[in-house]
PDB file of C-alpha atoms in Angstrom:
ATOM      1  CA  MET A  37      42.748-188.309 -79.191  1.00  0.00           C
ATOM      2  CA  LYS A  38      41.983-191.419 -81.187  1.00  0.00           C
ATOM      3  CA  VAL A  39      43.800-191.937 -84.474  1.00  0.00           C
ATOM      4  CA  LYS A  40      40.553-191.195 -86.346  1.00  0.00           C
ATOM      5  CA  ASP A  41      40.196-187.875 -84.497  1.00  0.00           C
ATOM      6  CA  ILE A  42      43.790-186.894 -85.226  1.00  0.00           C
ATOM      7  CA  ILE A  43      43.259-187.593 -88.932  1.00  0.00           C
ATOM      8  CA  MET A  44      40.063-185.482 -88.955  1.00  0.00           C
ATOM      9  CA  LEU A  45      41.898-182.709 -87.098  1.00  0.00           C
ATOM     10  CA  LEU A  46      44.684-182.662 -89.675  1.00  0.00           C
ATOM     11  CA  ILE A  47      42.211-182.673 -92.570  1.00  0.00           C
ATOM     12  CA  LEU A  48      40.269-179.792 -90.992  1.00  0.00           C
ATOM     13  CA  ALA A  49      43.445-177.773 -90.444  1.00  0.00           C
ATOM     14  CA  ALA A  50      44.573-178.473 -94.010  1.00  0.00           C
ATOM     15  CA  LEU A  51      41.212-177.333 -95.398  1.00  0.00           C
ATOM     16  CA  TRP A  52      41.055-174.147 -93.343  1.00  0.00           C
ATOM     17  CA  GLY A  53      44.709-173.436 -94.085  1.00  0.00           C
ATOM     18  CA  GLY A  54      43.919-173.900 -97.768  1.00  0.00           C
ATOM     19  CA  SER A  55      41.298-171.158 -97.643  1.00  0.00           C
ATOM     20  CA  PHE A  56      44.080-168.556 -97.451  1.00  0.00           C
ATOM     21  CA  LEU A  57      45.690-170.047-100.554  1.00  0.00           C
ATOM     22  CA  PHE A  58      42.443-169.900-102.541  1.00  0.00           C
ATOM     23  CA  MET A  59      41.689-166.334-101.399  1.00  0.00           C
ATOM     24  CA  ARG A  60      45.182-165.255-102.425  1.00  0.00           C
ATOM     25  CA  ILE A  61      44.497-166.643-105.921  1.00  0.00           C
ATOM     26  CA  GLY A  62      40.904-165.453-106.328  1.00  0.00           C
ATOM     27  CA  ALA A  63      40.812-162.041-104.650  1.00  0.00           C
ATOM     28  CA  PRO A  64      43.059-160.124-107.103  1.00  0.00           C
ATOM     29  CA  VAL A  65      41.028-161.423-110.072  1.00  0.00           C
ATOM     30  CA  LEU A  66      37.408-161.406-108.871  1.00  0.00           C
ATOM     31  CA  GLY A  67      37.748-158.782-106.163  1.00  0.00           C
ATOM     32  CA  PRO A  68      37.215-159.542-102.453  1.00  0.00           C
ATOM     33  CA  LEU A  69      33.456-158.876-102.413  1.00  0.00           C
ATOM     34  CA  VAL A  70      32.580-161.112-105.371  1.00  0.00           C
ATOM     35  CA  LEU A  71      34.923-163.866-104.179  1.00  0.00           C
ATOM     36  CA  ILE A  72      33.391-163.994-100.703  1.00  0.00           C
ATOM     37  CA  GLU A  73      29.821-163.787-102.040  1.00  0.00           C
ATOM     38  CA  LEU A  74      30.533-166.859-104.168  1.00  0.00           C
ATOM     39  CA  ARG A  75      32.204-168.562-101.205  1.00  0.00           C
ATOM     40  CA  VAL A  76      29.323-168.203 -98.761  1.00  0.00           C
ATOM     41  CA  LEU A  77      26.617-168.763-101.394  1.00  0.00           C
ATOM     42  CA  PHE A  78      28.079-172.019-102.748  1.00  0.00           C
ATOM     43  CA  ALA A  79      28.908-173.166 -99.223  1.00  0.00           C
ATOM     44  CA  ALA A  80      25.310-172.545 -98.114  1.00  0.00           C
ATOM     45  CA  ILE A  81      23.940-174.432-101.116  1.00  0.00           C
ATOM     46  CA  THR A  82      26.271-177.371-100.442  1.00  0.00           C
ATOM     47  CA  LEU A  83      25.304-177.526 -96.760  1.00  0.00           C
ATOM     48  CA  VAL A  84      21.575-177.310 -97.559  1.00  0.00           C
ATOM     49  CA  ILE A  85      21.919-180.183-100.040  1.00  0.00           C
ATOM     50  CA  PHE A  86      23.769-182.219 -97.412  1.00  0.00           C
ATOM     51  CA  ALA A  87      21.044-181.467 -94.852  1.00  0.00           C
ATOM     52  CA  LEU A  88      18.339-182.587 -97.287  1.00  0.00           C
ATOM     53  CA  VAL A  89      20.198-185.791 -98.162  1.00  0.00           C
ATOM     54  CA  THR A  90      20.686-186.642 -94.483  1.00  0.00           C
ATOM     55  CA  ARG A  91      17.099-185.594 -93.697  1.00  0.00           C
ATOM     56  CA  HIS A  92      18.197-182.932 -91.282  1.00  0.00           C
ATOM     57  CA  ARG A  93      15.361-180.533 -90.491  1.00  0.00           C
ATOM     58  CA  ILE A  94      16.726-177.005 -90.894  1.00  0.00           C
ATOM     59  CA  ARG A  95      15.503-174.556 -88.229  1.00  0.00           C
ATOM     60  CA  ILE A  96      16.875-171.028 -88.600  1.00  0.00           C
ATOM     61  CA  LEU A  97      13.917-168.669 -89.041  1.00  0.00           C
ATOM     62  CA  HIS A  98      13.147-168.530 -85.308  1.00  0.00           C
ATOM     63  CA  LYS A  99      16.453-166.665 -84.817  1.00  0.00           C
ATOM     64  CA  TRP A 100      16.573-164.803 -88.102  1.00  0.00           C
ATOM     65  CA  TRP A 101      18.125-161.559 -86.828  1.00  0.00           C
ATOM     66  CA  GLN A 102      20.684-163.423 -84.711  1.00  0.00           C
ATOM     67  CA  TYR A 103      21.738-165.351 -87.808  1.00  0.00           C
ATOM     68  CA  PHE A 104      22.201-162.105 -89.712  1.00  0.00           C
ATOM     69  CA  VAL A 105      24.478-160.834 -86.937  1.00  0.00           C
ATOM     70  CA  LEU A 106      26.380-164.134 -86.889  1.00  0.00           C
ATOM     71  CA  GLY A 107      26.608-164.182 -90.690  1.00  0.00           C
ATOM     72  CA  ALA A 108      28.016-160.662 -90.691  1.00  0.00           C
ATOM     73  CA  THR A 109      30.528-161.074 -87.848  1.00  0.00           C
ATOM     74  CA  ASN A 110      31.629-164.662 -88.470  1.00  0.00           C
ATOM     75  CA  ALA A 111      31.600-164.802 -92.280  1.00  0.00           C
ATOM     76  CA  ALA A 112      30.742-161.800 -94.456  1.00  0.00           C
ATOM     77  CA  ILE A 113      32.888-159.143 -92.765  1.00  0.00           C
ATOM     78  CA  PRO A 114      35.957-161.185 -91.692  1.00  0.00           C
ATOM     79  CA  PHE A 115      36.110-163.193 -94.928  1.00  0.00           C
ATOM     80  CA  THR A 116      36.001-159.959 -96.933  1.00  0.00           C
ATOM     81  CA  LEU A 117      38.624-158.269 -94.744  1.00  0.00           C
ATOM     82  CA  ILE A 118      41.008-161.203 -95.160  1.00  0.00           C
ATOM     83  CA  SER A 119      40.452-161.147 -98.925  1.00  0.00           C
ATOM     84  CA  TYR A 120      41.286-157.440 -99.015  1.00  0.00           C
ATOM     85  CA  ALA A 121      44.383-158.145 -96.921  1.00  0.00           C
ATOM     86  CA  GLU A 122      45.500-160.874 -99.318  1.00  0.00           C
ATOM     87  CA  LEU A 123      45.568-158.469-102.215  1.00  0.00           C
ATOM     88  CA  ARG A 124      49.047-157.709-100.827  1.00  0.00           C
ATOM     89  CA  LEU A 125      49.761-160.214 -98.057  1.00  0.00           C
ATOM     90  CA  ASP A 126      51.117-163.700 -98.648  1.00  0.00           C
ATOM     91  CA  ALA A 127      48.704-166.525 -97.828  1.00  0.00           C
ATOM     92  CA  GLY A 128      51.002-167.851 -95.087  1.00  0.00           C
ATOM     93  CA  LEU A 129      51.293-164.467 -93.415  1.00  0.00           C
ATOM     94  CA  ALA A 130      47.520-163.940 -93.520  1.00  0.00           C
ATOM     95  CA  ALA A 131      46.935-167.399 -92.013  1.00  0.00           C
ATOM     96  CA  THR A 132      49.402-166.672 -89.219  1.00  0.00           C
ATOM     97  CA  LEU A 133      47.797-163.322 -88.389  1.00  0.00           C
ATOM     98  CA  ASN A 134      44.412-165.048 -88.274  1.00  0.00           C
ATOM     99  CA  ALA A 135      45.745-167.228 -85.441  1.00  0.00           C
ATOM    100  CA  THR A 136      45.393-164.188 -83.153  1.00  0.00           C
ATOM    101  CA  THR A 137      41.616-164.827 -83.015  1.00  0.00           C
ATOM    102  CA  PRO A 138      41.677-166.404 -79.498  1.00  0.00           C
ATOM    103  CA  MET A 139      43.583-163.363 -78.253  1.00  0.00           C
ATOM    104  CA  PHE A 140      40.906-160.959 -79.476  1.00  0.00           C
ATOM    105  CA  THR A 141      38.151-163.291 -78.285  1.00  0.00           C
ATOM    106  CA  ALA A 142      39.540-163.041 -74.752  1.00  0.00           C
ATOM    107  CA  ILE A 143      39.551-159.233 -74.977  1.00  0.00           C
ATOM    108  CA  VAL A 144      35.987-159.104 -76.353  1.00  0.00           C
ATOM    109  CA  ALA A 145      34.761-161.512 -73.651  1.00  0.00           C
ATOM    110  CA  TRP A 146      36.387-159.338 -70.978  1.00  0.00           C
ATOM    111  CA  LEU A 147      34.810-156.119 -72.310  1.00  0.00           C
ATOM    112  CA  TRP A 148      31.404-157.625 -73.151  1.00  0.00           C
ATOM    113  CA  THR A 149      30.702-160.285 -70.526  1.00  0.00           C
ATOM    114  CA  LYS A 150      33.184-159.191 -67.853  1.00  0.00           C
ATOM    115  CA  GLU A 151      34.979-162.526 -68.099  1.00  0.00           C
ATOM    116  CA  PRO A 152      38.107-162.363 -65.895  1.00  0.00           C
ATOM    117  CA  PHE A 153      41.152-161.048 -67.744  1.00  0.00           C
ATOM    118  CA  THR A 154      43.965-162.774 -65.905  1.00  0.00           C
ATOM    119  CA  LEU A 155      47.652-161.937 -65.857  1.00  0.00           C
ATOM    120  CA  LYS A 156      48.223-165.036 -67.999  1.00  0.00           C
ATOM    121  CA  LYS A 157      45.813-163.747 -70.661  1.00  0.00           C
ATOM    122  CA  PHE A 158      47.368-160.286 -70.505  1.00  0.00           C
ATOM    123  CA  SER A 159      50.821-161.806 -70.991  1.00  0.00           C
ATOM    124  CA  GLY A 160      49.480-163.737 -73.966  1.00  0.00           C
ATOM    125  CA  VAL A 161      48.074-160.570 -75.552  1.00  0.00           C
ATOM    126  CA  VAL A 162      51.368-158.718 -75.090  1.00  0.00           C
ATOM    127  CA  MET A 163      53.258-161.672 -76.579  1.00  0.00           C
ATOM    128  CA  GLY A 164      50.814-161.738 -79.500  1.00  0.00           C
ATOM    129  CA  ILE A 165      51.442-158.051 -80.210  1.00  0.00           C
ATOM    130  CA  VAL A 166      55.176-158.713 -80.255  1.00  0.00           C
ATOM    131  CA  GLY A 167      54.635-161.644 -82.634  1.00  0.00           C
ATOM    132  CA  VAL A 168      52.596-159.489 -85.016  1.00  0.00           C
ATOM    133  CA  GLY A 169      55.285-156.816 -84.953  1.00  0.00           C
ATOM    134  CA  ILE A 170      57.952-159.359 -85.864  1.00  0.00           C
ATOM    135  CA  LEU A 171      55.791-160.847 -88.635  1.00  0.00           C
ATOM    136  CA  VAL A 172      54.895-157.598 -90.349  1.00  0.00           C
ATOM    137  CA  GLY A 173      58.142-155.780 -89.613  1.00  0.00           C
ATOM    138  CA  TRP A 174      58.792-152.103 -89.049  1.00  0.00           C
ATOM    139  CA  GLY A 175      59.696-151.028 -92.567  1.00  0.00           C
ATOM    140  CA  SER A 176      59.160-147.400 -93.484  1.00  0.00           C
ATOM    141  CA  GLY A 177      57.899-145.839 -96.685  1.00  0.00           C
ATOM    142  CA  ALA A 178      54.890-146.616 -98.857  1.00  0.00           C
ATOM    143  CA  ARG A 179      55.556-150.373 -98.963  1.00  0.00           C
ATOM    144  CA  GLY A 180      55.760-150.621 -95.177  1.00  0.00           C
ATOM    145  CA  SER A 181      52.555-148.599 -94.773  1.00  0.00           C
ATOM    146  CA  GLN A 182      50.673-150.764 -97.289  1.00  0.00           C
ATOM    147  CA  LEU A 183      51.852-153.916 -95.536  1.00  0.00           C
ATOM    148  CA  TRP A 184      50.619-152.687 -92.176  1.00  0.00           C
ATOM    149  CA  ILE A 185      47.268-151.606 -93.626  1.00  0.00           C
ATOM    150  CA  SER A 186      46.785-155.070 -95.108  1.00  0.00           C
ATOM    151  CA  ALA A 187      47.864-156.708 -91.855  1.00  0.00           C
ATOM    152  CA  SER A 188      45.386-154.495 -90.012  1.00  0.00           C
ATOM    153  CA  PHE A 189      42.588-155.913 -92.186  1.00  0.00           C
ATOM    154  CA  SER A 190      43.594-159.443 -91.133  1.00  0.00           C
ATOM    155  CA  LEU A 191      43.739-158.445 -87.469  1.00  0.00           C
ATOM    156  CA  LEU A 192      40.368-156.678 -87.708  1.00  0.00           C
ATOM    157  CA  ALA A 193      38.934-159.902 -89.151  1.00  0.00           C
ATOM    158  CA  ALA A 194      40.200-161.706 -86.043  1.00  0.00           C
ATOM    159  CA  VAL A 195      38.412-159.097 -83.911  1.00  0.00           C
ATOM    160  CA  PHE A 196      35.130-159.855 -85.688  1.00  0.00           C
ATOM    161  CA  TYR A 197      35.684-163.584 -85.159  1.00  0.00           C
ATOM    162  CA  GLY A 198      36.070-162.801 -81.470  1.00  0.00           C
ATOM    163  CA  ILE A 199      32.829-160.802 -81.447  1.00  0.00           C
ATOM    164  CA  ALA A 200      31.053-163.642 -83.239  1.00  0.00           C
ATOM    165  CA  GLY A 201      32.358-166.172 -80.729  1.00  0.00           C
ATOM    166  CA  VAL A 202      31.022-164.245 -77.741  1.00  0.00           C
ATOM    167  CA  PHE A 203      27.739-163.428 -79.517  1.00  0.00           C
ATOM    168  CA  SER A 204      27.100-167.064 -80.445  1.00  0.00           C
ATOM    169  CA  SER A 205      27.791-168.208 -76.893  1.00  0.00           C
ATOM    170  CA  LYS A 206      25.088-165.827 -75.675  1.00  0.00           C
ATOM    171  CA  HIS A 207      22.430-166.371 -78.360  1.00  0.00           C
ATOM    172  CA  PHE A 208      22.862-169.875 -79.776  1.00  0.00           C
ATOM    173  CA  LYS A 209      22.947-172.146 -76.756  1.00  0.00           C
ATOM    174  CA  GLY A 210      21.215-175.399 -77.601  1.00  0.00           C
ATOM    175  CA  GLU A 211      21.111-174.717 -81.341  1.00  0.00           C
ATOM    176  CA  LYS A 212      22.297-177.440 -83.689  1.00  0.00           C
ATOM    177  CA  THR A 213      25.672-176.780 -85.240  1.00  0.00           C
ATOM    178  CA  MET A 214      24.435-177.675 -88.717  1.00  0.00           C
ATOM    179  CA  ASP A 215      21.701-175.047 -88.445  1.00  0.00           C
ATOM    180  CA  MET A 216      24.254-172.482 -87.285  1.00  0.00           C
ATOM    181  CA  ALA A 217      26.506-173.213 -90.261  1.00  0.00           C
ATOM    182  CA  ILE A 218      23.665-173.017 -92.779  1.00  0.00           C
ATOM    183  CA  GLY A 219      22.124-169.959 -91.146  1.00  0.00           C
ATOM    184  CA  GLN A 220      25.320-167.932 -91.045  1.00  0.00           C
ATOM    185  CA  GLN A 221      26.319-168.771 -94.643  1.00  0.00           C
ATOM    186  CA  LEU A 222      22.851-167.932 -96.010  1.00  0.00           C
ATOM    187  CA  ALA A 223      22.728-164.696 -94.016  1.00  0.00           C
ATOM    188  CA  ALA A 224      26.221-163.736 -95.162  1.00  0.00           C
ATOM    189  CA  SER A 225      25.337-164.335 -98.804  1.00  0.00           C
ATOM    190  CA  LEU A 226      22.210-162.166 -98.513  1.00  0.00           C
ATOM    191  CA  LEU A 227      24.190-159.369 -96.851  1.00  0.00           C
ATOM    192  CA  LEU A 228      26.883-159.372 -99.542  1.00  0.00           C
ATOM    193  CA  ILE A 229      24.630-159.587-102.627  1.00  0.00           C
ATOM    194  CA  PRO A 230      24.062-155.817-103.143  1.00  0.00           C
ATOM    195  CA  PHE A 231      27.757-155.026-102.654  1.00  0.00           C
ATOM    196  CA  SER A 232      29.053-157.814-104.895  1.00  0.00           C
ATOM    197  CA  LEU A 233      26.614-157.032-107.719  1.00  0.00           C
ATOM    198  CA  ALA A 234      28.049-153.528-107.900  1.00  0.00           C
ATOM    199  CA  VAL A 235      31.585-154.764-108.575  1.00  0.00           C
ATOM    200  CA  LEU A 236      31.122-157.782-110.845  1.00  0.00           C
ATOM    201  CA  PRO A 237      34.188-158.540-113.027  1.00  0.00           C
ATOM    202  CA  HIS A 238      33.894-157.777-116.737  1.00  0.00           C
ATOM    203  CA  THR A 239      35.839-160.791-117.963  1.00  0.00           C
ATOM    204  CA  MET A 240      35.510-164.531-117.443  1.00  0.00           C
ATOM    205  CA  PRO A 241      38.051-165.740-114.860  1.00  0.00           C
ATOM    206  CA  SER A 242      40.566-168.450-115.678  1.00  0.00           C
ATOM    207  CA  LYS A 243      40.088-172.109-114.779  1.00  0.00           C
ATOM    208  CA  ILE A 244      42.483-171.847-111.836  1.00  0.00           C
ATOM    209  CA  VAL A 245      40.392-169.025-110.355  1.00  0.00           C
ATOM    210  CA  ILE A 246      37.159-170.986-110.881  1.00  0.00           C
ATOM    211  CA  PHE A 247      38.719-174.030-109.191  1.00  0.00           C
ATOM    212  CA  SER A 248      39.887-171.760-106.357  1.00  0.00           C
ATOM    213  CA  VAL A 249      36.341-170.467-105.825  1.00  0.00           C
ATOM    214  CA  LEU A 250      34.923-173.989-105.762  1.00  0.00           C
ATOM    215  CA  GLY A 251      37.685-175.185-103.464  1.00  0.00           C
ATOM    216  CA  LEU A 252      37.168-172.238-101.145  1.00  0.00           C
ATOM    217  CA  ALA A 253      33.384-172.650-100.969  1.00  0.00           C
ATOM    218  CA  ILE A 254      32.928-176.411-101.062  1.00  0.00           C
ATOM    219  CA  LEU A 255      36.111-177.795 -99.507  1.00  0.00           C
ATOM    220  CA  CYS A 256      37.331-175.048 -97.184  1.00  0.00           C
ATOM    221  CA  THR A 257      33.891-173.969 -95.982  1.00  0.00           C
ATOM    222  CA  ALA A 258      31.130-176.565 -96.432  1.00  0.00           C
ATOM    223  CA  VAL A 259      33.203-179.760 -96.132  1.00  0.00           C
ATOM    224  CA  ALA A 260      35.391-178.202 -93.439  1.00  0.00           C
ATOM    225  CA  TYR A 261      32.311-177.475 -91.332  1.00  0.00           C
ATOM    226  CA  LEU A 262      31.226-181.103 -91.650  1.00  0.00           C
ATOM    227  CA  PHE A 263      34.635-182.263 -90.386  1.00  0.00           C
ATOM    228  CA  TYR A 264      34.403-179.647 -87.629  1.00  0.00           C
ATOM    229  CA  PHE A 265      31.006-180.963 -86.481  1.00  0.00           C
ATOM    230  CA  ALA A 266      32.190-184.572 -86.608  1.00  0.00           C
ATOM    231  CA  LEU A 267      35.310-183.741 -84.618  1.00  0.00           C
ATOM    232  CA  ILE A 268      33.369-181.882 -81.933  1.00  0.00           C
ATOM    233  CA  HIS A 269      31.023-184.868 -81.625  1.00  0.00           C
ATOM    234  CA  SER A 270      33.889-187.368 -81.471  1.00  0.00           C
ATOM    235  CA  ALA A 271      36.631-185.582 -79.525  1.00  0.00           C
ATOM    236  CA  GLY A 272      34.811-182.691 -77.838  1.00  0.00           C
ATOM    237  CA  PRO A 273      35.036-178.908 -78.333  1.00  0.00           C
ATOM    238  CA  VAL A 274      38.156-178.377 -76.203  1.00  0.00           C
ATOM    239  CA  LYS A 275      40.357-180.792 -78.137  1.00  0.00           C
ATOM    240  CA  THR A 276      38.902-179.523 -81.410  1.00  0.00           C
ATOM    241  CA  LEU A 277      40.274-176.070 -80.577  1.00  0.00           C
ATOM    242  CA  THR A 278      43.781-177.427 -81.100  1.00  0.00           C
ATOM    243  CA  VAL A 279      43.090-176.863 -84.805  1.00  0.00           C
ATOM    244  CA  THR A 280      43.963-173.212 -84.066  1.00  0.00           C
ATOM    245  CA  PHE A 281      47.615-174.211 -83.789  1.00  0.00           C
ATOM    246  CA  LEU A 282      47.642-176.176 -87.055  1.00  0.00           C
ATOM    247  CA  VAL A 283      45.793-173.878 -89.477  1.00  0.00           C
ATOM    248  CA  PRO A 284      48.613-171.291 -89.834  1.00  0.00           C
ATOM    249  CA  VAL A 285      51.150-174.087 -90.277  1.00  0.00           C
ATOM    250  CA  PHE A 286      49.176-175.469 -93.215  1.00  0.00           C
ATOM    251  CA  GLY A 287      48.607-171.941 -94.536  1.00  0.00           C
ATOM    252  CA  VAL A 288      52.374-171.409 -94.665  1.00  0.00           C
ATOM    253  CA  ILE A 289      52.980-174.835 -96.237  1.00  0.00           C
ATOM    254  CA  TRP A 290      50.355-174.379 -98.991  1.00  0.00           C
ATOM    255  CA  GLY A 291      51.649-170.881 -99.755  1.00  0.00           C
ATOM    256  CA  GLU A 292      55.187-172.188-100.196  1.00  0.00           C
ATOM    257  CA  LEU A 293      54.173-175.256-102.228  1.00  0.00           C
ATOM    258  CA  PHE A 294      51.710-173.678-104.651  1.00  0.00           C
ATOM    259  CA  LEU A 295      52.597-169.971-104.715  1.00  0.00           C
ATOM    260  CA  GLY A 296      56.327-170.081-104.054  1.00  0.00           C
ATOM    261  CA  GLU A 297      56.039-167.927-100.925  1.00  0.00           C
ATOM    262  CA  ALA A 298      59.263-167.753 -98.950  1.00  0.00           C
ATOM    263  CA  ILE A 299      59.361-169.286 -95.464  1.00  0.00           C
ATOM    264  CA  THR A 300      61.658-166.847 -93.698  1.00  0.00           C
ATOM    265  CA  ILE A 301      63.190-166.953 -90.229  1.00  0.00           C
ATOM    266  CA  ARG A 302      61.074-163.936 -89.295  1.00  0.00           C
ATOM    267  CA  LEU A 303      57.908-165.765 -90.362  1.00  0.00           C
ATOM    268  CA  ILE A 304      58.827-168.824 -88.291  1.00  0.00           C
ATOM    269  CA  ILE A 305      59.711-166.768 -85.196  1.00  0.00           C
ATOM    270  CA  GLY A 306      56.558-164.655 -85.481  1.00  0.00           C
ATOM    271  CA  LEU A 307      54.419-167.779 -85.951  1.00  0.00           C
ATOM    272  CA  LEU A 308      55.911-169.484 -82.889  1.00  0.00           C
ATOM    273  CA  ILE A 309      55.450-166.387 -80.721  1.00  0.00           C
ATOM    274  CA  ILE A 310      51.815-165.974 -81.813  1.00  0.00           C
ATOM    275  CA  LEU A 311      51.069-169.649 -81.166  1.00  0.00           C
ATOM    276  CA  ALA A 312      52.672-169.337 -77.732  1.00  0.00           C
ATOM    277  CA  SER A 313      50.466-166.312 -77.037  1.00  0.00           C
ATOM    278  CA  VAL A 314      47.401-168.319 -78.097  1.00  0.00           C
ATOM    279  CA  ALA A 315      48.420-171.089 -75.687  1.00  0.00           C
ATOM    280  CA  LEU A 316      48.585-168.556 -72.844  1.00  0.00           C
ATOM    281  CA  VAL A 317      45.283-166.879 -73.684  1.00  0.00           C
ATOM    282  CA  ALA A 318      43.467-170.198 -74.215  1.00  0.00           C
ATOM    283  CA  ASN A 319      45.001-171.591 -71.013  1.00  0.00           C
ATOM    284  CA  VAL A 320      46.422-174.654 -72.749  1.00  0.00           C
ATOM    285  CA  ARG A 321      47.995-177.028 -70.253  1.00  0.00           C
ATOM    286  CA  LEU A 322      50.076-180.122 -70.747  1.00  0.00           C
ATOM    287  CA  LYS A 323      49.064-183.085 -68.586  1.00  0.00           C
ATOM    288  CA  LYS A 324      50.577-186.495 -68.188  1.00  0.00           C
ATOM    289  CA  PRO A 325      48.218-189.317 -69.141  1.00  0.00           C
ATOM    290  CA  GLN A 326      46.899-191.455 -66.318  1.00  0.00           C
ATOM    291  CA  SER A 327      48.084-194.720 -67.907  1.00  0.00           C
ATOM    292  CA  ASN A 328      50.951-196.482 -66.170  1.00  0.00           C
ATOM    293  CA  ARG A 329      54.551-196.203 -67.383  1.00  0.00           C
ATOM    294  CA  SER A 330      53.688-193.422 -69.780  1.00  0.00           C
ATOM    295  CA  THR A 331      55.877-190.377 -70.116  1.00  0.00           C
ATOM    296  CA  SER A 332      54.133-188.704 -73.061  1.00  0.00           C
ATOM    297  CA  SER A 333      52.024-185.540 -72.774  1.00  0.00           C
ATOM    298  CA  LYS A 334      48.816-184.328 -74.284  1.00  0.00           C
ATOM    299  CA  ILE A 335      47.017-181.038 -74.767  1.00  0.00           C
ATOM    300  CA  SER A 336      43.923-180.665 -72.608  1.00  0.00           C
TER     301      SER A 336
END
């Protein structure tokens, strides 16, 4: 990667990692449904404004029902599930569990499109299960049960991301990425409106919660998508996927810096095992560069 691409990759990972911080702050106050409705609505508005300023012609109505499916599976449902999980889970733990998305994507692709499920992928899935077990722990009693229920919400969100990934590969070939971002955020906001209106908070949230909502919607969603598009255009989709390994790292860092969440040995071990499982499932390989006298490696 070029230096510019590496900088964009780090910014993207920092923004997406920050989303778990903002959800941890906003969900207990606004409730998961209202928080995510505000997230996708403000993100959609921001992206539409950007499209108008750049004179991008938005084309989404020709695939209206596909965008509703994408909005549900890639935004409305998983965002809400993660917000429910973060009512009890630390932001860093939620971000780490979300890194299992490639693992579930491989399973969904195998069941849905009959994509080969190799021994390497199977080993990655097994390793990922072990990593989740280490992260969440095996505590008994009410606290242990609540922790596992919350973790299950995060893992179910990763399942929906996997479904969305396979669905988009089948139904959105040739579509512009900006249209896909706008379409899914608008669809998600429309789907969540009736549910969020039923649980509106009765008091005005604090400034920190308002800033968290704006940060979540504008920075971690709208601006992050713009960096994502730019990175795909500059470095290609394969190298852009390396952001998967960085998002949980930033999620853990932001949680420790701003919320005082403890970085435990168990968290570090679980994170490393899950990232190793992602590398197996995604078939990440290290190759030596072709340049002479070079001994460094790169992810391909």
